[in-house]
Short mmCIF file of C-alpha atoms and ligand atoms in Angstrom, two decimals:
data_model
loop_
_atom_site.label_atom_id
_atom_site.label_comp_id
_atom_site.label_asym_id
_atom_site.label_seq_id
_atom_site.Cartn_x
_atom_site.Cartn_y
_atom_site.Cartn_z
CA MET A 1 107.59 82.64 117.81
CA SER A 2 105.57 83.75 120.06
CA SER A 3 104.88 87.61 118.79
CA ILE A 4 101.77 89.52 122.23
CA SER A 5 102.02 88.41 124.80
CA SER A 6 100.21 85.81 127.16
CA LYS A 7 100.39 84.31 130.84
CA ALA A 8 97.09 83.11 129.54
CA LYS A 9 95.41 79.81 129.33
CA ILE A 10 92.36 78.81 127.86
CA THR A 11 91.73 76.10 129.73
CA ALA A 12 87.99 74.79 129.29
CA ILE A 13 84.98 74.62 127.10
CA GLY A 14 81.28 74.15 126.59
CA THR A 15 78.82 74.19 123.57
CA TYR A 16 75.07 74.27 123.70
CA VAL A 17 72.19 73.69 120.51
CA PRO A 18 68.80 74.22 120.95
CA GLN A 19 66.87 70.91 120.46
CA ARG A 20 64.59 72.34 117.37
CA THR A 21 66.51 70.80 113.80
CA LEU A 22 65.53 73.36 110.55
CA THR A 23 66.81 71.38 107.50
CA ASN A 24 66.77 71.87 103.60
CA ALA A 25 64.07 70.18 103.37
CA ASP A 26 61.79 72.17 105.40
CA LEU A 27 62.90 75.13 103.29
CA GLU A 28 62.07 73.74 100.46
CA LYS A 29 58.32 74.00 101.88
CA MET A 30 58.73 77.99 102.36
CA VAL A 31 60.74 79.76 99.80
CA ASP A 32 62.00 78.43 96.74
CA THR A 33 65.05 76.69 97.43
CA ASN A 34 66.31 73.17 97.31
CA ASP A 35 68.85 71.29 99.21
CA GLU A 36 70.66 70.59 96.29
CA TRP A 37 71.23 74.22 95.94
CA ILE A 38 71.65 74.89 99.26
CA VAL A 39 74.21 72.23 99.63
CA ARG A 40 76.08 73.00 96.49
CA ARG A 41 76.77 76.68 97.44
CA THR A 42 76.76 76.71 101.41
CA GLY A 43 77.33 73.09 102.55
CA ILE A 44 74.37 73.39 105.29
CA ARG A 45 72.22 71.42 105.46
CA GLU A 46 70.92 71.10 108.88
CA ARG A 47 70.02 74.19 111.35
CA ARG A 48 69.27 74.85 114.98
CA ILE A 49 66.49 76.78 116.03
CA SER A 50 65.56 77.99 119.69
CA GLN A 51 62.03 78.09 120.59
CA PRO A 52 60.03 81.29 120.63
CA GLU A 53 60.84 81.80 125.00
CA GLU A 54 64.06 80.96 124.25
CA PHE A 55 66.46 83.20 123.76
CA THR A 56 70.40 83.88 123.70
CA THR A 57 71.56 83.93 127.81
CA ASP A 58 69.48 80.81 127.55
CA LEU A 59 71.91 79.09 125.20
CA CYS A 60 75.25 81.48 126.69
CA VAL A 61 73.72 79.39 130.50
CA ALA A 62 74.01 76.18 129.07
CA ALA A 63 76.85 76.46 127.61
CA ILE A 64 78.88 76.84 130.47
CA GLU A 65 76.94 74.20 132.54
CA ASN A 66 77.85 71.96 129.82
CA LEU A 67 81.57 73.19 130.97
CA ILE A 68 81.53 73.06 134.05
CA GLU A 69 80.09 69.16 134.25
CA ARG A 70 82.88 68.02 130.99
CA TYR A 71 85.84 69.97 132.79
CA ASN A 72 84.94 69.55 136.63
CA LYS A 73 85.60 73.56 136.85
CA SER A 74 83.53 76.14 138.83
CA VAL A 75 82.72 79.23 137.60
CA LYS A 76 82.20 81.42 141.31
CA ASP A 77 85.50 82.94 141.28
CA VAL A 78 85.38 84.22 137.56
CA ASP A 79 85.98 87.68 137.45
CA LEU A 80 85.17 88.88 134.22
CA ILE A 81 82.06 87.80 131.86
CA ILE A 82 82.60 89.12 127.49
CA VAL A 83 79.92 87.24 125.56
CA SER A 84 79.96 88.11 122.19
CA THR A 85 76.36 88.17 121.17
CA THR A 86 74.20 90.00 118.27
CA THR A 87 71.53 89.25 119.62
CA PRO A 88 70.81 90.22 123.34
CA ASP A 89 68.14 89.22 124.77
CA TYR A 90 67.14 92.65 125.07
CA VAL A 91 69.86 96.22 123.97
CA PHE A 92 70.53 96.72 127.67
CA PRO A 93 71.08 95.08 130.17
CA SER A 94 73.51 92.83 128.51
CA VAL A 95 74.16 88.41 128.31
CA ALA A 96 76.95 88.80 130.29
CA SER A 97 74.82 90.39 133.07
CA GLN A 98 72.30 88.46 133.28
CA ILE A 99 74.76 85.08 132.85
CA GLN A 100 76.52 86.41 136.08
CA ALA A 101 72.89 86.99 137.94
CA ARG A 102 71.63 83.29 136.50
CA LEU A 103 75.04 81.61 137.96
CA GLY A 104 75.26 83.55 141.04
CA ILE A 105 78.89 84.47 140.09
CA GLU A 106 79.44 87.69 142.51
CA ASN A 107 82.17 88.95 141.88
CA ALA A 108 82.55 89.74 138.53
CA GLY A 109 82.59 92.06 135.90
CA ALA A 110 80.04 92.05 132.68
CA LEU A 111 79.70 93.10 128.75
CA ASP A 112 79.03 92.24 125.71
CA LEU A 113 80.97 92.87 122.54
CA ASN A 114 79.81 93.51 119.07
CA ALA A 115 82.31 92.40 116.64
CA THR A 116 79.13 89.75 114.77
CA CYS A 117 80.05 86.77 113.48
CA ALA A 118 84.41 88.06 114.32
CA GLY A 119 83.34 88.76 118.49
CA PHE A 120 84.53 85.44 119.52
CA VAL A 121 87.73 85.99 118.57
CA TYR A 122 87.87 89.62 119.49
CA GLY A 123 86.28 88.52 123.22
CA LEU A 124 89.69 86.09 123.03
CA HIS A 125 91.92 88.68 122.10
CA LEU A 126 90.30 91.36 124.92
CA ALA A 127 90.47 87.90 127.43
CA ASN A 128 94.39 87.51 127.02
CA GLY A 129 94.63 91.35 126.64
CA VAL A 130 93.11 91.88 130.77
CA VAL A 131 94.68 88.12 131.76
CA THR A 132 98.23 89.09 130.78
CA ALA A 133 98.20 92.85 132.56
CA GLY A 134 96.86 91.33 135.47
CA LEU A 135 93.73 93.20 135.77
CA ASN A 136 91.44 89.53 135.44
CA LYS A 137 92.35 85.92 136.87
CA LYS A 138 89.20 83.67 135.10
CA VAL A 139 87.36 85.16 132.24
CA LEU A 140 85.11 83.67 130.67
CA VAL A 141 84.41 84.27 126.59
CA LEU A 142 81.44 83.58 125.01
CA GLY A 143 79.67 83.36 121.37
CA GLY A 144 76.12 83.35 121.50
CA GLU A 145 73.73 84.20 118.69
CA THR A 146 69.78 83.51 118.66
CA LEU A 147 69.86 84.80 114.39
CA SER A 148 66.74 82.63 113.98
CA LYS A 149 65.66 85.47 116.27
CA VAL A 150 66.10 88.55 112.90
CA THR A 151 66.04 86.23 110.00
CA ASP A 152 63.41 86.47 107.43
CA TYR A 153 61.96 83.55 106.72
CA SER A 154 60.57 85.38 103.21
CA ASP A 155 64.09 85.78 101.77
CA ARG A 156 65.63 83.13 100.05
CA THR A 157 68.99 84.66 100.18
CA THR A 158 69.78 85.33 103.80
CA CYS A 159 67.08 82.10 105.45
CA ILE A 160 68.72 78.88 104.57
CA LEU A 161 72.27 80.56 106.24
CA PHE A 162 71.57 81.42 109.60
CA GLY A 163 70.81 79.50 112.67
CA ASP A 164 71.66 79.51 117.15
CA GLY A 165 73.88 78.28 119.55
CA ALA A 166 76.73 78.97 122.29
CA GLY A 167 80.20 78.29 123.42
CA ALA A 168 82.11 79.29 126.20
CA VAL A 169 85.27 79.01 126.91
CA LEU A 170 87.31 79.72 130.42
CA VAL A 171 91.19 82.10 130.55
CA GLU A 172 92.85 81.77 133.23
CA TYR A 173 95.95 82.94 134.71
CA ASP A 174 99.31 81.05 134.00
CA GLU A 175 102.51 82.05 133.22
CA GLU A 176 104.08 79.55 132.96
CA ASN A 177 101.84 77.36 129.78
CA PRO A 178 100.09 80.71 128.42
CA SER A 179 98.02 79.65 125.19
CA PHE A 180 97.78 82.90 123.34
CA LEU A 181 101.28 83.38 120.78
CA SER A 182 99.68 86.27 117.90
CA SER A 183 96.32 88.25 117.17
CA TYR A 184 95.66 90.05 114.41
CA LEU A 185 92.01 93.02 114.64
CA THR A 186 91.27 94.82 110.97
CA SER A 187 87.79 96.31 110.44
CA ALA A 188 86.97 98.10 107.12
CA GLY A 189 83.81 100.30 108.18
CA GLU A 190 82.47 101.27 104.50
CA GLY A 191 81.57 98.13 103.72
CA GLY A 192 79.31 97.81 106.11
CA VAL A 193 76.09 98.62 104.35
CA HIS A 194 76.99 95.65 102.50
CA LEU A 195 75.70 93.02 106.12
CA TYR A 196 73.45 94.90 108.70
CA ARG A 197 70.62 94.83 111.14
CA THR A 198 69.11 98.59 111.45
CA GLY A 199 69.08 100.05 114.95
CA LEU A 200 68.25 103.62 116.18
CA SER A 201 69.67 104.67 112.39
CA LYS A 202 68.12 103.79 109.17
CA LYS A 203 70.78 105.56 107.10
CA MET A 204 74.76 104.55 106.26
CA ASP A 205 76.39 107.40 104.70
CA LEU A 206 74.60 108.36 101.54
CA ASN A 207 72.44 105.14 101.55
CA GLU A 208 68.88 104.38 103.09
CA LEU A 209 68.76 100.66 104.48
CA ASN A 210 65.98 98.00 104.69
CA ASP A 211 64.84 98.70 107.88
CA SER A 212 62.23 95.61 108.43
CA GLY A 213 64.06 94.46 111.26
CA TYR A 214 65.82 91.51 110.13
CA ILE A 215 69.47 90.12 108.83
CA VAL A 216 69.82 92.64 105.53
CA GLN A 217 72.74 90.88 103.45
CA ASN A 218 74.23 91.31 99.62
CA GLY A 219 76.27 88.31 99.78
CA ARG A 220 77.95 87.44 97.12
CA GLU A 221 79.26 91.34 97.91
CA VAL A 222 80.79 89.68 101.42
CA TYR A 223 81.30 86.85 99.68
CA ARG A 224 83.90 89.12 97.20
CA TRP A 225 85.16 90.55 100.55
CA ALA A 226 86.31 87.51 102.63
CA VAL A 227 87.91 85.32 99.64
CA THR A 228 89.98 88.10 98.69
CA THR A 229 90.77 89.86 101.79
CA VAL A 230 90.70 86.83 104.44
CA PRO A 231 94.24 84.70 103.34
CA LEU A 232 95.84 88.84 103.25
CA GLY A 233 95.14 88.73 106.80
CA MET A 234 96.38 85.28 107.73
CA LYS A 235 99.43 86.52 105.82
CA ALA A 236 100.06 89.22 108.07
CA LEU A 237 98.88 87.03 110.70
CA MET A 238 101.54 84.44 109.89
CA GLU A 239 104.84 87.09 109.44
CA LYS A 240 104.00 89.08 112.93
CA SER A 241 103.85 85.89 114.33
CA ARG A 242 107.11 84.24 112.07
CA LEU A 243 105.32 81.23 111.36
CA ASP A 244 104.42 79.11 108.58
CA LEU A 245 100.84 78.13 107.55
CA LYS A 246 102.60 74.54 107.28
CA ASP A 247 103.14 74.85 111.46
CA ILE A 248 99.46 75.36 112.39
CA ASP A 249 97.89 71.82 112.89
CA TRP A 250 93.80 73.09 112.17
CA PHE A 251 92.77 76.05 110.95
CA VAL A 252 88.85 76.76 112.29
CA PRO A 253 87.64 79.65 109.96
CA HIS A 254 84.02 81.22 110.76
CA SER A 255 81.31 79.21 109.13
CA ALA A 256 80.26 81.47 106.89
CA ASN A 257 79.38 79.41 103.77
CA LEU A 258 81.96 76.23 103.39
CA ARG A 259 82.47 77.04 99.49
CA MET A 260 84.26 80.79 100.92
CA ILE A 261 86.50 78.26 103.29
CA GLU A 262 87.46 75.93 100.28
CA SER A 263 88.31 79.58 98.25
CA ILE A 264 90.53 80.83 101.44
CA CYS A 265 91.96 77.25 102.06
CA GLU A 266 92.40 77.81 98.29
CA LYS A 267 94.02 80.41 97.78
CA SER A 268 96.37 80.83 101.34
CA GLY A 269 97.31 77.36 100.18
CA PHE A 270 96.16 75.84 103.05
CA PRO A 271 95.51 72.30 103.28
CA ILE A 272 91.17 72.11 103.63
CA GLU A 273 91.28 68.84 105.23
CA LYS A 274 93.08 70.88 109.12
CA THR A 275 90.11 72.34 108.73
CA LEU A 276 87.91 71.96 111.17
CA THR A 277 83.96 73.77 110.52
CA SER A 278 80.32 73.71 112.18
CA ILE A 279 78.63 74.72 108.78
CA GLU A 280 77.05 70.98 107.72
CA TYR A 281 74.96 70.88 110.80
CA PHE A 282 74.44 73.59 112.42
CA GLY A 283 74.47 76.66 109.71
CA ASN A 284 76.28 79.74 110.20
CA THR A 285 75.88 80.71 114.52
CA SER A 286 77.94 83.48 113.74
CA SER A 287 79.97 84.42 116.66
CA ALA A 288 79.43 80.47 117.87
CA THR A 289 81.31 79.27 114.65
CA ILE A 290 83.98 79.12 115.83
CA PRO A 291 83.60 77.12 119.31
CA LEU A 292 81.05 74.97 117.79
CA ALA A 293 84.00 73.77 115.39
CA LEU A 294 86.53 73.58 118.20
CA GLU A 295 83.96 71.26 119.92
CA LYS A 296 83.29 69.09 116.87
CA GLY A 297 86.63 68.41 116.50
CA ILE A 298 87.28 67.36 120.03
CA MET A 299 84.59 65.20 119.70
CA GLU A 300 85.69 63.75 116.24
CA GLY A 301 89.26 63.42 118.23
CA LYS A 302 91.50 65.61 116.18
CA LEU A 303 91.93 68.98 118.64
CA GLN A 304 94.71 67.81 121.00
CA PRO A 305 96.03 69.11 123.31
CA GLY A 306 99.54 71.17 122.18
CA ASP A 307 98.25 71.37 118.51
CA ARG A 308 98.53 75.03 117.32
CA VAL A 309 95.58 76.57 116.24
CA LEU A 310 94.23 79.09 113.76
CA LEU A 311 90.96 81.35 114.72
CA TYR A 312 89.79 83.18 112.11
CA GLY A 313 86.49 85.47 112.71
CA PHE A 314 84.77 87.75 109.78
CA GLY A 315 81.59 89.50 109.28
CA GLY A 316 79.49 92.29 109.61
CA GLY A 317 81.25 95.36 110.74
CA LEU A 318 83.18 94.78 107.86
CA VAL A 319 85.33 93.20 110.98
CA GLN A 320 88.37 90.42 110.64
CA ALA A 321 89.68 88.93 113.68
CA GLY A 322 92.92 86.03 113.44
CA LEU A 323 94.49 84.45 116.35
CA ILE A 324 96.84 81.64 117.18
CA VAL A 325 96.28 79.85 119.77
CA GLU A 326 97.95 76.89 121.53
CA TRP A 327 95.02 74.59 122.38
CA THR A 328 95.18 73.63 126.24
CA ALA A 329 91.69 72.57 127.14
CA SER A 330 91.90 68.88 126.82
O1 UT7 B 1 78.63 85.12 108.42
C1 UT7 B 1 78.63 86.18 108.07
C2 UT7 B 1 79.61 86.42 106.31
N1 UT7 B 1 78.37 86.05 106.16
C3 UT7 B 1 78.81 85.33 104.72
O2 UT7 B 1 80.05 85.29 104.99
C4 UT7 B 1 77.94 84.99 103.63
C5 UT7 B 1 78.87 85.89 102.30
N2 UT7 B 1 77.57 84.94 101.09
C6 UT7 B 1 77.19 83.64 100.60
O3 UT7 B 1 77.16 82.73 101.62
C7 UT7 B 1 76.96 83.60 99.20
O4 UT7 B 1 77.11 85.42 98.84
C8 UT7 B 1 74.97 83.14 99.62
C9 UT7 B 1 75.36 82.27 100.21
C10 UT7 B 1 74.33 84.12 100.18
C11 UT7 B 1 74.44 82.88 98.57
O5 UT7 B 1 75.38 82.08 97.04
P1 UT7 B 1 75.99 82.82 95.13
O6 UT7 B 1 76.51 82.20 95.26
O7 UT7 B 1 77.16 84.22 96.07
O8 UT7 B 1 74.62 83.10 94.77
P2 UT7 B 1 74.72 84.02 94.39
O9 UT7 B 1 74.02 85.22 94.99
O10 UT7 B 1 75.52 85.24 93.57
O11 UT7 B 1 72.70 83.84 93.13
C12 UT7 B 1 73.20 82.95 92.16
C13 UT7 B 1 71.79 82.46 91.76
C14 UT7 B 1 70.53 83.96 91.59
O12 UT7 B 1 70.09 83.69 90.77
P3 UT7 B 1 70.36 84.38 89.21
O13 UT7 B 1 70.55 85.78 89.64
O14 UT7 B 1 71.65 84.24 88.88
O15 UT7 B 1 69.15 83.77 88.56
C15 UT7 B 1 70.08 84.32 92.84
O16 UT7 B 1 68.87 84.62 93.16
O17 UT7 B 1 71.26 82.31 92.88
C16 UT7 B 1 70.03 82.79 93.61
N3 UT7 B 1 69.70 81.79 95.33
C17 UT7 B 1 69.47 81.47 95.13
N4 UT7 B 1 68.49 79.95 94.15
C18 UT7 B 1 68.03 78.76 95.44
C19 UT7 B 1 69.88 82.54 95.71
N5 UT7 B 1 69.50 82.16 96.94
C20 UT7 B 1 68.86 80.85 96.74
C21 UT7 B 1 68.67 80.19 97.22
N6 UT7 B 1 68.04 78.99 96.66
N7 UT7 B 1 68.65 79.67 98.69
#
């Protein structure tokens, strides 16, 4: 059943979202939109927004502190920190290095990765790889974002979607009870122009980009791409792992839009009731949506140790990442 080697186990999870809530009613006062449209088209009711002086590192550190408290774990002996983010405090140094210093982790490598909304799954895939290869023994994997800082609150097509949050998991060496069963990564870079935020270059191929510094999205194109290709990716992953969707206890897709998730479930034949999402009260938090959904599943008594979980991230790049794990953190 396992199509990748694994000697790595997920042993703990922690999350954090900022205190401030931005409701659909608040947005009605800012742009030409309404609660009914937002809920019907996206499933979002609220999102959390960081304070002006609260950045991705702060959210990630709070998520790790939550993990430490709940699982009575030490992170002092962590030897690698991987942070998925598109909204680091600085271009460099990395959020991961800031976390290492803030938590006084003395002997750890630290890096940020950018695979947008699929980044948390990429991070887990890499953590399994390095631990299984014997390169590292205890890895912190984070997905953290402060998307509100790069959202244009005069653009109703994007500002209703995004929110802030962070999630952390610990991946430790365990030869006897590994968590990781199968993975599938893919990229369609020719679609990069449909979802971006400019950096040093203001052009992509022949396209002049919108250089506002905010997230720019062609929502319809991304929607069409995701609902068409994610079911195909899920099928490829199941074939690779010689598993059937019936063998999956929980599907945890990136929470970009509830309607998209419903469409993906319908096309792939997966029951929507067995889906965990974080969209309704946190919105689209990019690389944090999947850990926030896992957390919600635990809090609601749904996700149990031993459950087989299909994580599936997709987003700007365009990129996708699917991963089947056995849930091993209680
Ligand atoms: O996380 C990374 C990946 N991102 C995604 O996966 C996001 C993918 N896309 C989406 O979630 C959806 O495309 C949106 C939520 C962004 C938009 O929903 P949609 O159902 O695709 O709407 P649409 O773009 O087709 O627009 C339909 C209508 C348009 O009006 P007309 O041209 O039909 O008159 C829009 O101007 O809805 C209008 N509209 C709005 N109306 C009220 C767009 N945004 C709003 C709004 N409130 N906030």
